[in-house]
PDB file of C-alpha atoms in Angstrom:
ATOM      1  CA  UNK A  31      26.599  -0.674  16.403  1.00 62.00           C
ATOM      2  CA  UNK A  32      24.084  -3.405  15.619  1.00 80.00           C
ATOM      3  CA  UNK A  33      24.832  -5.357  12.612  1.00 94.00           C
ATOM      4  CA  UNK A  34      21.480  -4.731  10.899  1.00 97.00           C
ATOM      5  CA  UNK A  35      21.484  -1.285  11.888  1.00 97.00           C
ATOM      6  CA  UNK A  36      25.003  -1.030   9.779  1.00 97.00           C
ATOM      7  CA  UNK A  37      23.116  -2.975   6.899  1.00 98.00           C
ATOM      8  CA  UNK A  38      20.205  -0.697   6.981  1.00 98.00           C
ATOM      9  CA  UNK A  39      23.219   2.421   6.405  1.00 98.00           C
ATOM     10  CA  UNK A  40      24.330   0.671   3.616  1.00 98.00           C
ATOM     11  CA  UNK A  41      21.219  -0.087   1.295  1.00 98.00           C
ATOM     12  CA  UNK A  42      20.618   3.656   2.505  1.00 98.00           C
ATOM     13  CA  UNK A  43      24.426   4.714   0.963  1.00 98.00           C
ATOM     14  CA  UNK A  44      23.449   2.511  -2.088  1.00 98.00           C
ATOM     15  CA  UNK A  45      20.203   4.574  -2.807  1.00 98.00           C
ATOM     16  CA  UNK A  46      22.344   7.878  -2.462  1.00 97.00           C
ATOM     17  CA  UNK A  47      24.924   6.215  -4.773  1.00 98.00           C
ATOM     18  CA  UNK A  48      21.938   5.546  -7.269  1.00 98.00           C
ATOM     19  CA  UNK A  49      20.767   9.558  -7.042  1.00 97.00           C
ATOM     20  CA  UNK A  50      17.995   8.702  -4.144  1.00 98.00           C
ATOM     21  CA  UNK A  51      17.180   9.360  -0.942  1.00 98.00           C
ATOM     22  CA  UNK A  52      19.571   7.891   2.030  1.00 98.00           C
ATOM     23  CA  UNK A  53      17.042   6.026   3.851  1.00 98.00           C
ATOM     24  CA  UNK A  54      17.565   2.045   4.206  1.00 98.00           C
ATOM     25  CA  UNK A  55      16.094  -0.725   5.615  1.00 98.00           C
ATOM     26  CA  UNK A  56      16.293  -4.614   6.746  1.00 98.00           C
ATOM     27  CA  UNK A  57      13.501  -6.896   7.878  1.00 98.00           C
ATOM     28  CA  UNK A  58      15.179  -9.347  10.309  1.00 98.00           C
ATOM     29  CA  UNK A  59      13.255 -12.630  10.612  1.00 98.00           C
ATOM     30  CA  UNK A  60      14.992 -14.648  14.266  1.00 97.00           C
ATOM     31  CA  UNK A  61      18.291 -13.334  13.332  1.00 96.00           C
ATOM     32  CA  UNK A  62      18.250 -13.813   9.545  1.00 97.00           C
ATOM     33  CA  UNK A  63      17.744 -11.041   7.100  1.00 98.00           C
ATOM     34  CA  UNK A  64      14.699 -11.653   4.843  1.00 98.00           C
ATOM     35  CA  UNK A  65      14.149  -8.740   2.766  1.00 98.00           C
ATOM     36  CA  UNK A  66      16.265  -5.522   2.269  1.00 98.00           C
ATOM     37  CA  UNK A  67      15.516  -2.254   0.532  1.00 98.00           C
ATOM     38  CA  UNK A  68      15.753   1.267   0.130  1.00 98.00           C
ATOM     39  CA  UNK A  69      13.431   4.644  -1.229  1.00 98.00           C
ATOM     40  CA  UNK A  70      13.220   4.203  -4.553  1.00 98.00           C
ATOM     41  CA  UNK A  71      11.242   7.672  -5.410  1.00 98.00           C
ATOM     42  CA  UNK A  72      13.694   9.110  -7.527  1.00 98.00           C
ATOM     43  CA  UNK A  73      15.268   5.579  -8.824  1.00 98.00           C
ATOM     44  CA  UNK A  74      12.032   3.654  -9.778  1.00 98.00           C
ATOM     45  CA  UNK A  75       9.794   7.093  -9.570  1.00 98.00           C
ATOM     46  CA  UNK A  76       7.599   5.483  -6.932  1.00 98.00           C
ATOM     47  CA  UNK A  77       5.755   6.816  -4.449  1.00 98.00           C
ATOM     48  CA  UNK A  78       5.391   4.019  -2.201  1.00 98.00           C
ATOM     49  CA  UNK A  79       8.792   2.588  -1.936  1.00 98.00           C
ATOM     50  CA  UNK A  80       9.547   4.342   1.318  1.00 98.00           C
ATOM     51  CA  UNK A  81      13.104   2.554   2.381  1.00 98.00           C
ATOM     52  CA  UNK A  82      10.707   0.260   4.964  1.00 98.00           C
ATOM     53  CA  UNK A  83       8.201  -0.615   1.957  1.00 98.00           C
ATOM     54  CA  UNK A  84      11.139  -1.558   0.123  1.00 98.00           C
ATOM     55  CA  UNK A  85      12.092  -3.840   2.527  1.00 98.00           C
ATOM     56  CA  UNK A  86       9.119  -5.649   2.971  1.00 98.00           C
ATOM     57  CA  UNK A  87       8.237  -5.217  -0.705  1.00 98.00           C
ATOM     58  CA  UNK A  88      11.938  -7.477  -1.610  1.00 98.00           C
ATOM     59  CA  UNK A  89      11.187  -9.803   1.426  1.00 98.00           C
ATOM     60  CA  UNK A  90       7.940 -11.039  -0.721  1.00 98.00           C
ATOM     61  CA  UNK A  91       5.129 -12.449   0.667  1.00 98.00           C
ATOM     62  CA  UNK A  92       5.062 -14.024   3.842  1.00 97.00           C
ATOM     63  CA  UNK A  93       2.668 -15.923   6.345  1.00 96.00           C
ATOM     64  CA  UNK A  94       1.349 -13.472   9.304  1.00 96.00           C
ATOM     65  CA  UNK A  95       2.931 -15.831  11.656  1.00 97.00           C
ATOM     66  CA  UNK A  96       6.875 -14.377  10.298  1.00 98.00           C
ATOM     67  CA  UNK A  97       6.223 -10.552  10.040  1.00 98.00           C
ATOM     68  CA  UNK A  98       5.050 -11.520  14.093  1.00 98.00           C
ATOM     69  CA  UNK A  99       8.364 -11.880  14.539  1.00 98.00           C
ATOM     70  CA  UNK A 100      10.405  -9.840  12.600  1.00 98.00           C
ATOM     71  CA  UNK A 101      12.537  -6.999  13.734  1.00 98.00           C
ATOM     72  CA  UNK A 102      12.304  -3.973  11.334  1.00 98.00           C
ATOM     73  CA  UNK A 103      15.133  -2.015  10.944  1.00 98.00           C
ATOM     74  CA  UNK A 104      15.092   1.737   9.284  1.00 98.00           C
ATOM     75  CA  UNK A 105      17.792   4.344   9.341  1.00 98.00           C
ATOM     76  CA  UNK A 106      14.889   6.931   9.687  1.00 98.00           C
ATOM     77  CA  UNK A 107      11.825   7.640  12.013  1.00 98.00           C
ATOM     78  CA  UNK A 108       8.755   5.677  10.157  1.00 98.00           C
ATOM     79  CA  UNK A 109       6.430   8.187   8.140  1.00 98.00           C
ATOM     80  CA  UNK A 110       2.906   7.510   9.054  1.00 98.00           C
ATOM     81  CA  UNK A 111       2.739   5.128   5.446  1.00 98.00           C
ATOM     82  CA  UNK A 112       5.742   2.477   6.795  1.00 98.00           C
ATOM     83  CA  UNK A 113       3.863   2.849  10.153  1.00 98.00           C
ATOM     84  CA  UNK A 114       0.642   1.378   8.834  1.00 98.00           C
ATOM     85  CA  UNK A 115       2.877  -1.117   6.769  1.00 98.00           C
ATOM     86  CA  UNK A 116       4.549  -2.259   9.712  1.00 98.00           C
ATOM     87  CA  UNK A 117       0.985  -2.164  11.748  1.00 98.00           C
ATOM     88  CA  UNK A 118      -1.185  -4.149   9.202  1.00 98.00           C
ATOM     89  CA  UNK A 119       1.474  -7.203   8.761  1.00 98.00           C
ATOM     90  CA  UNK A 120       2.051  -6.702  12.995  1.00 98.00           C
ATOM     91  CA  UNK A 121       5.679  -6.424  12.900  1.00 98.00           C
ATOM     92  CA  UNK A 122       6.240  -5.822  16.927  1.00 98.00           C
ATOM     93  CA  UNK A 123       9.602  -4.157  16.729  1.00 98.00           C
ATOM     94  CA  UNK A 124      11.129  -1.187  14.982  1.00 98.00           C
ATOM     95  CA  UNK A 125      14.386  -0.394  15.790  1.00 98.00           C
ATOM     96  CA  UNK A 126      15.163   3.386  14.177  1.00 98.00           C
ATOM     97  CA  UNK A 127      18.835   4.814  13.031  1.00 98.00           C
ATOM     98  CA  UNK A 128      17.250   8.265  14.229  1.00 98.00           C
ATOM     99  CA  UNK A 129      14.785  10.686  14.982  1.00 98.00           C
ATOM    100  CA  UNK A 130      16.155  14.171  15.006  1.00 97.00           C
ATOM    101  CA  UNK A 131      15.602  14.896  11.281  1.00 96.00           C
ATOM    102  CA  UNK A 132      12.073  13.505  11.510  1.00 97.00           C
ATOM    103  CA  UNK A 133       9.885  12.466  13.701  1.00 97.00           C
ATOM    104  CA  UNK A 134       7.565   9.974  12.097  1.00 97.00           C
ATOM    105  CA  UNK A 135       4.160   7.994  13.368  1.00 98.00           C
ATOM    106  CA  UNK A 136       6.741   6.714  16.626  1.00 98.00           C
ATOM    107  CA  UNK A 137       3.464   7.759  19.246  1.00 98.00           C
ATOM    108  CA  UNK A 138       1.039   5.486  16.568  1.00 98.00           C
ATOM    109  CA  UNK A 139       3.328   2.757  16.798  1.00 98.00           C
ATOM    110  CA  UNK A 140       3.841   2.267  20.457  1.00 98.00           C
ATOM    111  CA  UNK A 141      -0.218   3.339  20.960  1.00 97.00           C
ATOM    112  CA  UNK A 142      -0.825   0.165  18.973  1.00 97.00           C
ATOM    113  CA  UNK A 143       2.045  -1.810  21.094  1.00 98.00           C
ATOM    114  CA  UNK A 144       4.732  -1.954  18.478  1.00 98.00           C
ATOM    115  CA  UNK A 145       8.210  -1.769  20.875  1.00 98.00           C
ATOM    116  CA  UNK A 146      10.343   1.174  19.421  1.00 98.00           C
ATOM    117  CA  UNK A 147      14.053   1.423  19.957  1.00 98.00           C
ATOM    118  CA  UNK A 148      15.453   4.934  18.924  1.00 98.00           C
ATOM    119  CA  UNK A 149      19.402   4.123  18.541  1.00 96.00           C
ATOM    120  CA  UNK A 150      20.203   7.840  17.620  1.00 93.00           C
ATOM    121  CA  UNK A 151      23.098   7.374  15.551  1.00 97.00           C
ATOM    122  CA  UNK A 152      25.048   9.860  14.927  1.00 97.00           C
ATOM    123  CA  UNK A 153      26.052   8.365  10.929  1.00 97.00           C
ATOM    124  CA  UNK A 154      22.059   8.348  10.290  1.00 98.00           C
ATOM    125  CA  UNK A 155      21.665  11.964  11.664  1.00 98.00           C
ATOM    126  CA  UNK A 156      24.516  13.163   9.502  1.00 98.00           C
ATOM    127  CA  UNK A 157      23.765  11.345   6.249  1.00 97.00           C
ATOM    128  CA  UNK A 158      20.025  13.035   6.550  1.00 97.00           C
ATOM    129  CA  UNK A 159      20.518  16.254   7.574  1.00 97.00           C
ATOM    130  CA  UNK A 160      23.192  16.500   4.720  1.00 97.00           C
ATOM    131  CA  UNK A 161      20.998  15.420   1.913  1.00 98.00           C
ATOM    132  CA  UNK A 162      18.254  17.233   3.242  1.00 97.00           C
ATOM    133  CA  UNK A 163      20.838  20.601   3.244  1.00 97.00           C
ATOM    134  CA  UNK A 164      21.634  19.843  -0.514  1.00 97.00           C
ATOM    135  CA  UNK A 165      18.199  18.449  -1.609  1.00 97.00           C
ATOM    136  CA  UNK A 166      15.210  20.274   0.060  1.00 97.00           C
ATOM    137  CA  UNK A 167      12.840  19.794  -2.637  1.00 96.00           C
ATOM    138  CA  UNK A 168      13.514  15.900  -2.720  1.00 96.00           C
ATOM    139  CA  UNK A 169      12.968  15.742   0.507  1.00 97.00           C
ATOM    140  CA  UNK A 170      10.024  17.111   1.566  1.00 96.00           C
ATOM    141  CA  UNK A 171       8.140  15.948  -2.246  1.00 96.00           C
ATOM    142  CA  UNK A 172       8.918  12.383   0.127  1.00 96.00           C
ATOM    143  CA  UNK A 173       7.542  13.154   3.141  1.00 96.00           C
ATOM    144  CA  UNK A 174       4.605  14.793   1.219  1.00 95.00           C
ATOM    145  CA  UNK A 175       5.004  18.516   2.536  1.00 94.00           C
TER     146      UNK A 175
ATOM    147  CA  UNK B 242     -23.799   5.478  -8.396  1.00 62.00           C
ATOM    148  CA  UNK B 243     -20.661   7.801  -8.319  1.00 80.00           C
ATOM    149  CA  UNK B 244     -18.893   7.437 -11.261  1.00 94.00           C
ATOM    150  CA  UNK B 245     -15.483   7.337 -10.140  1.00 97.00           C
ATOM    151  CA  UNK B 246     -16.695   4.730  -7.709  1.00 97.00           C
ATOM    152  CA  UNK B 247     -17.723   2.891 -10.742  1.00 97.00           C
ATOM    153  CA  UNK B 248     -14.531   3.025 -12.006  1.00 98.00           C
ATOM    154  CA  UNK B 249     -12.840   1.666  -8.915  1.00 98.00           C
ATOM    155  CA  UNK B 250     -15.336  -1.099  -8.867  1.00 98.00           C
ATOM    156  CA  UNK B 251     -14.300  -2.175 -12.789  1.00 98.00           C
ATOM    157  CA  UNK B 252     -10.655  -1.862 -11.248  1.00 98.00           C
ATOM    158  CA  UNK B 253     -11.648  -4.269  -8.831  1.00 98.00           C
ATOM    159  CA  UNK B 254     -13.602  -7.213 -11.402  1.00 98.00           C
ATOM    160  CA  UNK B 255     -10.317  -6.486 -13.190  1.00 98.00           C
ATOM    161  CA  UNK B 256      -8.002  -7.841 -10.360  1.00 98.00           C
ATOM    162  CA  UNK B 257     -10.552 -10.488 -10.359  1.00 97.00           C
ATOM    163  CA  UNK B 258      -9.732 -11.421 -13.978  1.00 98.00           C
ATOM    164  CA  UNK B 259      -6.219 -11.327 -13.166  1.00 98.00           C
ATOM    165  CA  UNK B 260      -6.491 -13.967 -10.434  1.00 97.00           C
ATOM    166  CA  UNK B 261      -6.037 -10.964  -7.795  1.00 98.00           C
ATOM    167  CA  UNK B 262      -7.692 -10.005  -4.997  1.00 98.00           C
ATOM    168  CA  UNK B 263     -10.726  -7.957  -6.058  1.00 98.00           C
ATOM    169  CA  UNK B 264      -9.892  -4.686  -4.591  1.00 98.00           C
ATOM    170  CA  UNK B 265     -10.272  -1.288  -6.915  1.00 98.00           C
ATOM    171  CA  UNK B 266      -8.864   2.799  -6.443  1.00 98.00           C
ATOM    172  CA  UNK B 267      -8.731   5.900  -8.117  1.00 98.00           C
ATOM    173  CA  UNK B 268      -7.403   9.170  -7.207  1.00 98.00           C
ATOM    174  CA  UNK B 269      -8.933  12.357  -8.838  1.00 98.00           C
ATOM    175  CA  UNK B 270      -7.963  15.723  -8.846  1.00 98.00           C
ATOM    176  CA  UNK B 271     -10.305  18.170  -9.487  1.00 97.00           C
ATOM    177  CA  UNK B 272     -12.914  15.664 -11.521  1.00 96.00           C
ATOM    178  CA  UNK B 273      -9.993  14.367 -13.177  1.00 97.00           C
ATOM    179  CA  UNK B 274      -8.248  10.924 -12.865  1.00 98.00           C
ATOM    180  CA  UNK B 275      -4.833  10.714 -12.443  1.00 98.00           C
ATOM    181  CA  UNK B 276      -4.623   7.627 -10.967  1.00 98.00           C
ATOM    182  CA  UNK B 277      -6.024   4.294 -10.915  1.00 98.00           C
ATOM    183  CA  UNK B 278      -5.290   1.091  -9.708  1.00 98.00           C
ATOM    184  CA  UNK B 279      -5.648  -2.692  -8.079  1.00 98.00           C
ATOM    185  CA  UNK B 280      -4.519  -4.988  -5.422  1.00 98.00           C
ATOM    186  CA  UNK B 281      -1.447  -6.694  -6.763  1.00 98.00           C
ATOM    187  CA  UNK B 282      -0.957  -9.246  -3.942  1.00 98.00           C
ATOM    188  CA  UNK B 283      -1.263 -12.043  -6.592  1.00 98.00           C
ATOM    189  CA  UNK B 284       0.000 -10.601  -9.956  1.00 98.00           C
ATOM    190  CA  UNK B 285       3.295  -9.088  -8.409  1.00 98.00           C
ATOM    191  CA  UNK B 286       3.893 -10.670  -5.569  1.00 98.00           C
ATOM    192  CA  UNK B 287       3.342  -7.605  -4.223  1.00 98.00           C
ATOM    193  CA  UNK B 288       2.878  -6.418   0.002  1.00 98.00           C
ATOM    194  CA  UNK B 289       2.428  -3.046  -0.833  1.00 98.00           C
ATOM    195  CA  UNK B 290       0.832  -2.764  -3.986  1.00 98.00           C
ATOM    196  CA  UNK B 291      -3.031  -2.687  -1.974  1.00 98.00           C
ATOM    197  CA  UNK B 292      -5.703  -0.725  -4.731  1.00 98.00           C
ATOM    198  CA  UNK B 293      -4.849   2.040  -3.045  1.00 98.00           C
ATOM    199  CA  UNK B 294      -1.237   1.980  -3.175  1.00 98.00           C
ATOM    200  CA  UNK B 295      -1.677   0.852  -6.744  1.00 98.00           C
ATOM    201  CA  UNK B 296      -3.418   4.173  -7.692  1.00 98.00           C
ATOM    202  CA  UNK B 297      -1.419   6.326  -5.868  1.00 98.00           C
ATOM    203  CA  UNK B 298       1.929   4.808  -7.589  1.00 98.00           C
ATOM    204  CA  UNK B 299       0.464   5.014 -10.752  1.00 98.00           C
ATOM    205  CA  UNK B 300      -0.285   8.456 -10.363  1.00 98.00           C
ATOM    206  CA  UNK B 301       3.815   8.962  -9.949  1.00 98.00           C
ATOM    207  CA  UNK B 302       5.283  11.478  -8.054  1.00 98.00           C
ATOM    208  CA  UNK B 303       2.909  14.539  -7.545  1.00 97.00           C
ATOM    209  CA  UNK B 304       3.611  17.853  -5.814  1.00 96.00           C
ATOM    210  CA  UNK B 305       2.515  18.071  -2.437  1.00 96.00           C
ATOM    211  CA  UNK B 306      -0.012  20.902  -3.695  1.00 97.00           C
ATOM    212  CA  UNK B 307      -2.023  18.306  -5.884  1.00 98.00           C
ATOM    213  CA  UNK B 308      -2.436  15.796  -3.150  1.00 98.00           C
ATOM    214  CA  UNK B 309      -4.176  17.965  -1.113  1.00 98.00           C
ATOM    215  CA  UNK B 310      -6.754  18.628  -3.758  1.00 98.00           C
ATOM    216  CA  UNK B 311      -7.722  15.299  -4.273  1.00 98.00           C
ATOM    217  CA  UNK B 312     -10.252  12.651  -3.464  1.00 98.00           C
ATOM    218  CA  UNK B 313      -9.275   8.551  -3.527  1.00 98.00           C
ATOM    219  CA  UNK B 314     -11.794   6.200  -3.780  1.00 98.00           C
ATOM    220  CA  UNK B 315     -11.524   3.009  -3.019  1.00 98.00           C
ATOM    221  CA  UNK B 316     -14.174  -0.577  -2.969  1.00 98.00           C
ATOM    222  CA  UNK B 317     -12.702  -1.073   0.491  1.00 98.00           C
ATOM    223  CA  UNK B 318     -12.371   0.580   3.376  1.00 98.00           C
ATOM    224  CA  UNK B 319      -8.748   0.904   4.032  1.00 98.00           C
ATOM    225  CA  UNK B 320      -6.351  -1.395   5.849  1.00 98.00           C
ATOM    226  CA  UNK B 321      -3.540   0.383   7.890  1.00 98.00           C
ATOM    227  CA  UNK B 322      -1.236   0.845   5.357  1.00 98.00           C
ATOM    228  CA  UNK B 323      -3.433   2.613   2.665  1.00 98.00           C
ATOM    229  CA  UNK B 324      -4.332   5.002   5.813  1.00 98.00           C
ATOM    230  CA  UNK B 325      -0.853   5.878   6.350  1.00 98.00           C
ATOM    231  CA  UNK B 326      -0.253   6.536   2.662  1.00 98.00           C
ATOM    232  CA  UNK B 327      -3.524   8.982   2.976  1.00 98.00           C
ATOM    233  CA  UNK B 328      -2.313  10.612   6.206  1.00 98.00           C
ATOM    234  CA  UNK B 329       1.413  11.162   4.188  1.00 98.00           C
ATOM    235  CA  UNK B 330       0.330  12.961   1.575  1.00 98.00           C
ATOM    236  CA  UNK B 331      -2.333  14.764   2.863  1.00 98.00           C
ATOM    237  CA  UNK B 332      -5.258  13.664   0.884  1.00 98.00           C
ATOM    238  CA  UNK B 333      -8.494  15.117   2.195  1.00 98.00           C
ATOM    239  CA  UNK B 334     -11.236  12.949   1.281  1.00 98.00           C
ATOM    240  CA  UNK B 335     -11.637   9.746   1.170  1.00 98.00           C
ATOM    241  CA  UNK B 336     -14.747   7.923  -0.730  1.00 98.00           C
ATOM    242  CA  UNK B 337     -15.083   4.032   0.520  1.00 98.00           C
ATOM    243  CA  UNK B 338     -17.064   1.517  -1.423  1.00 98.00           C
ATOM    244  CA  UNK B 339     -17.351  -0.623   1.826  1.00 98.00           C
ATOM    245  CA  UNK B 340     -16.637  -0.767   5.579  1.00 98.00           C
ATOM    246  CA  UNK B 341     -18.961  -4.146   6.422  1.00 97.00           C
ATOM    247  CA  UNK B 342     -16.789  -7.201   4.901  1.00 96.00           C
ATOM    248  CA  UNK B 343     -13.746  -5.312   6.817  1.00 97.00           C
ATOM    249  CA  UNK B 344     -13.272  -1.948   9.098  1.00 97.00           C
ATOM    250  CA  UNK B 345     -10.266  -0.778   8.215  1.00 97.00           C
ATOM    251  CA  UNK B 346      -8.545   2.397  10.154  1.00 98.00           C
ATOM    252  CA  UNK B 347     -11.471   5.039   9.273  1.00 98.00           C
ATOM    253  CA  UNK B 348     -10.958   6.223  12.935  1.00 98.00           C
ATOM    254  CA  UNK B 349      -7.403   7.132  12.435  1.00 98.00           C
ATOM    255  CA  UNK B 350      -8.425   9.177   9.485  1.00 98.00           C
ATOM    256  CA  UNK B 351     -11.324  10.836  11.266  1.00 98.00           C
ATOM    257  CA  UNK B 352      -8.630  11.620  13.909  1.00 97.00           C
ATOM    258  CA  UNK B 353      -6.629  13.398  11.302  1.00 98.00           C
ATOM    259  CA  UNK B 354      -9.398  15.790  10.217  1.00 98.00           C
ATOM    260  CA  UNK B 355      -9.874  13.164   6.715  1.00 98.00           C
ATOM    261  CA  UNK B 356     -13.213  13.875   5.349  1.00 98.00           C
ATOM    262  CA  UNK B 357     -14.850   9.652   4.546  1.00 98.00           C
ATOM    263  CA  UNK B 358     -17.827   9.273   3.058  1.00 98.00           C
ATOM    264  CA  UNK B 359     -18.785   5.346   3.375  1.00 98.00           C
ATOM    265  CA  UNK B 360     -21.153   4.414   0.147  1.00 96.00           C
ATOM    266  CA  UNK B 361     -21.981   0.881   1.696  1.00 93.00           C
ATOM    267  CA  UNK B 362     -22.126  -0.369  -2.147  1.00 97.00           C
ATOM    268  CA  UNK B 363     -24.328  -3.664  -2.086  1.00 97.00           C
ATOM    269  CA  UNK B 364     -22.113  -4.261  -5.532  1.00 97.00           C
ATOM    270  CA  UNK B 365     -18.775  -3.847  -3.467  1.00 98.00           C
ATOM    271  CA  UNK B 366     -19.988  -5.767  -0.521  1.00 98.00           C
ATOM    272  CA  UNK B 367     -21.411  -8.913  -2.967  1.00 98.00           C
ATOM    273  CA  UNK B 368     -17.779  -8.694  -4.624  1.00 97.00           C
ATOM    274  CA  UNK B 369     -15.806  -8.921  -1.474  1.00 97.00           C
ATOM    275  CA  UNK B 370     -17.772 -11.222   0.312  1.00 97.00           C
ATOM    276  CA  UNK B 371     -18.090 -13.698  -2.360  1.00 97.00           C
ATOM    277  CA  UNK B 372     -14.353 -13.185  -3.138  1.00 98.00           C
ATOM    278  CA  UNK B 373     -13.453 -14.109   1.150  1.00 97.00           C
ATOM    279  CA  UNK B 374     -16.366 -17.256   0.800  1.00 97.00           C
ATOM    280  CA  UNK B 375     -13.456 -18.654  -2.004  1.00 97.00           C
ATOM    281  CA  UNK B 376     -10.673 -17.450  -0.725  1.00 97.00           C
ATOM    282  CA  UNK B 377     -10.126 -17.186   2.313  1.00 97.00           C
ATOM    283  CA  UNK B 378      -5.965 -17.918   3.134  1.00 96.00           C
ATOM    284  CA  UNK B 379      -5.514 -15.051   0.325  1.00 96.00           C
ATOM    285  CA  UNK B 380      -7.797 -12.658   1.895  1.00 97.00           C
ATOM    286  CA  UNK B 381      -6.643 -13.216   5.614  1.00 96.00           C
ATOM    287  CA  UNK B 382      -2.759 -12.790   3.921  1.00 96.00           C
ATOM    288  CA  UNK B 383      -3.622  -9.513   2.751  1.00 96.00           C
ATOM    289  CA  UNK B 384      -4.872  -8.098   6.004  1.00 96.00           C
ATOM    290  CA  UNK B 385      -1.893  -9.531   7.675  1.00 95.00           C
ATOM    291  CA  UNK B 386      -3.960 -12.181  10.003  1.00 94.00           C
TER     292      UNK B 386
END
């Protein structure tokens, strides 16, 4: 598996250490991680710390010119709210743990010519659709259903 | 003038004290505030916290029920981001200050059946335009350009 993909399951296994929901994320600047992060909605109470958010949030400001040539990384599909982050700052690749549990703003992203790589993994699938099993109400308060 | 747009404007001169970026929200449910907030870029350090994100965490977490009953304003018409957070939790209607210092993604919100009502404030468009005359490398930052 890709390295940051692995790193984006860990800050996701740290939030569901902390009581949160198991989604994670790393913003990869030319090979080198610059900002890591993970939901905070149950940890910090926020509503806007989506895993990706997160990410960008601890990566702190930066010039246009680096987010245009980042990699994102995020264990899950990006709700429509990461996919506007990840539009306004023009991050042009999202690579995404999986899919199958969601599907997030994926058509948005690639109508606005953001490349998305769907990796499928089977230990992002699993961690999901377990937490979702035991914490429905969590869950879809997130996604805003 | 509305008054909740009034009150998003005063959110906005009071970035503007801070040092911020003069950009004002407020979410109401049914006539009532439960939100309010302003561009953080400058006083946090913040990539997220736009006026609108700033309202919306400040309201803390809210059922999905509420969201759907509520109207955000906002001095700005909003970026990408904001737009997604809209679209996520399902907010219906969305009152904007201003769309002529910047057009943000009103057509994606149209697309989604989002009710926006465009006030054209000559208060809100002074405000902004003055603030991008002075200041420019923070307001091109914030819009990711």
């Amino acid at each position: 598996m890709d390295n940051f993909m692995r790193l984006a399951i860990e800050e996701a296994l740290q939030g569901l250490k902390e009581g949160g929901i198991p989604i994670g994320s790393v913003l990869v600047h030319k090979g080198k991680i610059i900002g890591r992060g993970h939901n905070r909605r149950v940890q910090q109470g926020s509503v806007v710390l989506h895993g990706e958010m997160d990410a960008l949030e601890n990566a702190g400001r930066q010039p246009a010119a680096i987010y245009r040539e980042c990699v994102i990384y995020t264990t899950l599909s990006p709700c429509p709210m990461c996919t506007g982050a990840i539009l306004l700052y023009g991050i042009p690749t999202v690579v995404i743990g999986e899919n199958q549990t969601f599907m997030g703003a994926e058509v948005l992203l690639k109508e606005n010519n953001v490349e998305v790589i769907v990796a499928n993994n089977k230990e992002c699938i699993e961690m999901m659709q377990q937490f979702i099993k035991h914490n429905p109400e969590l869950w879809y308060e997130d996604i805003g259903e």
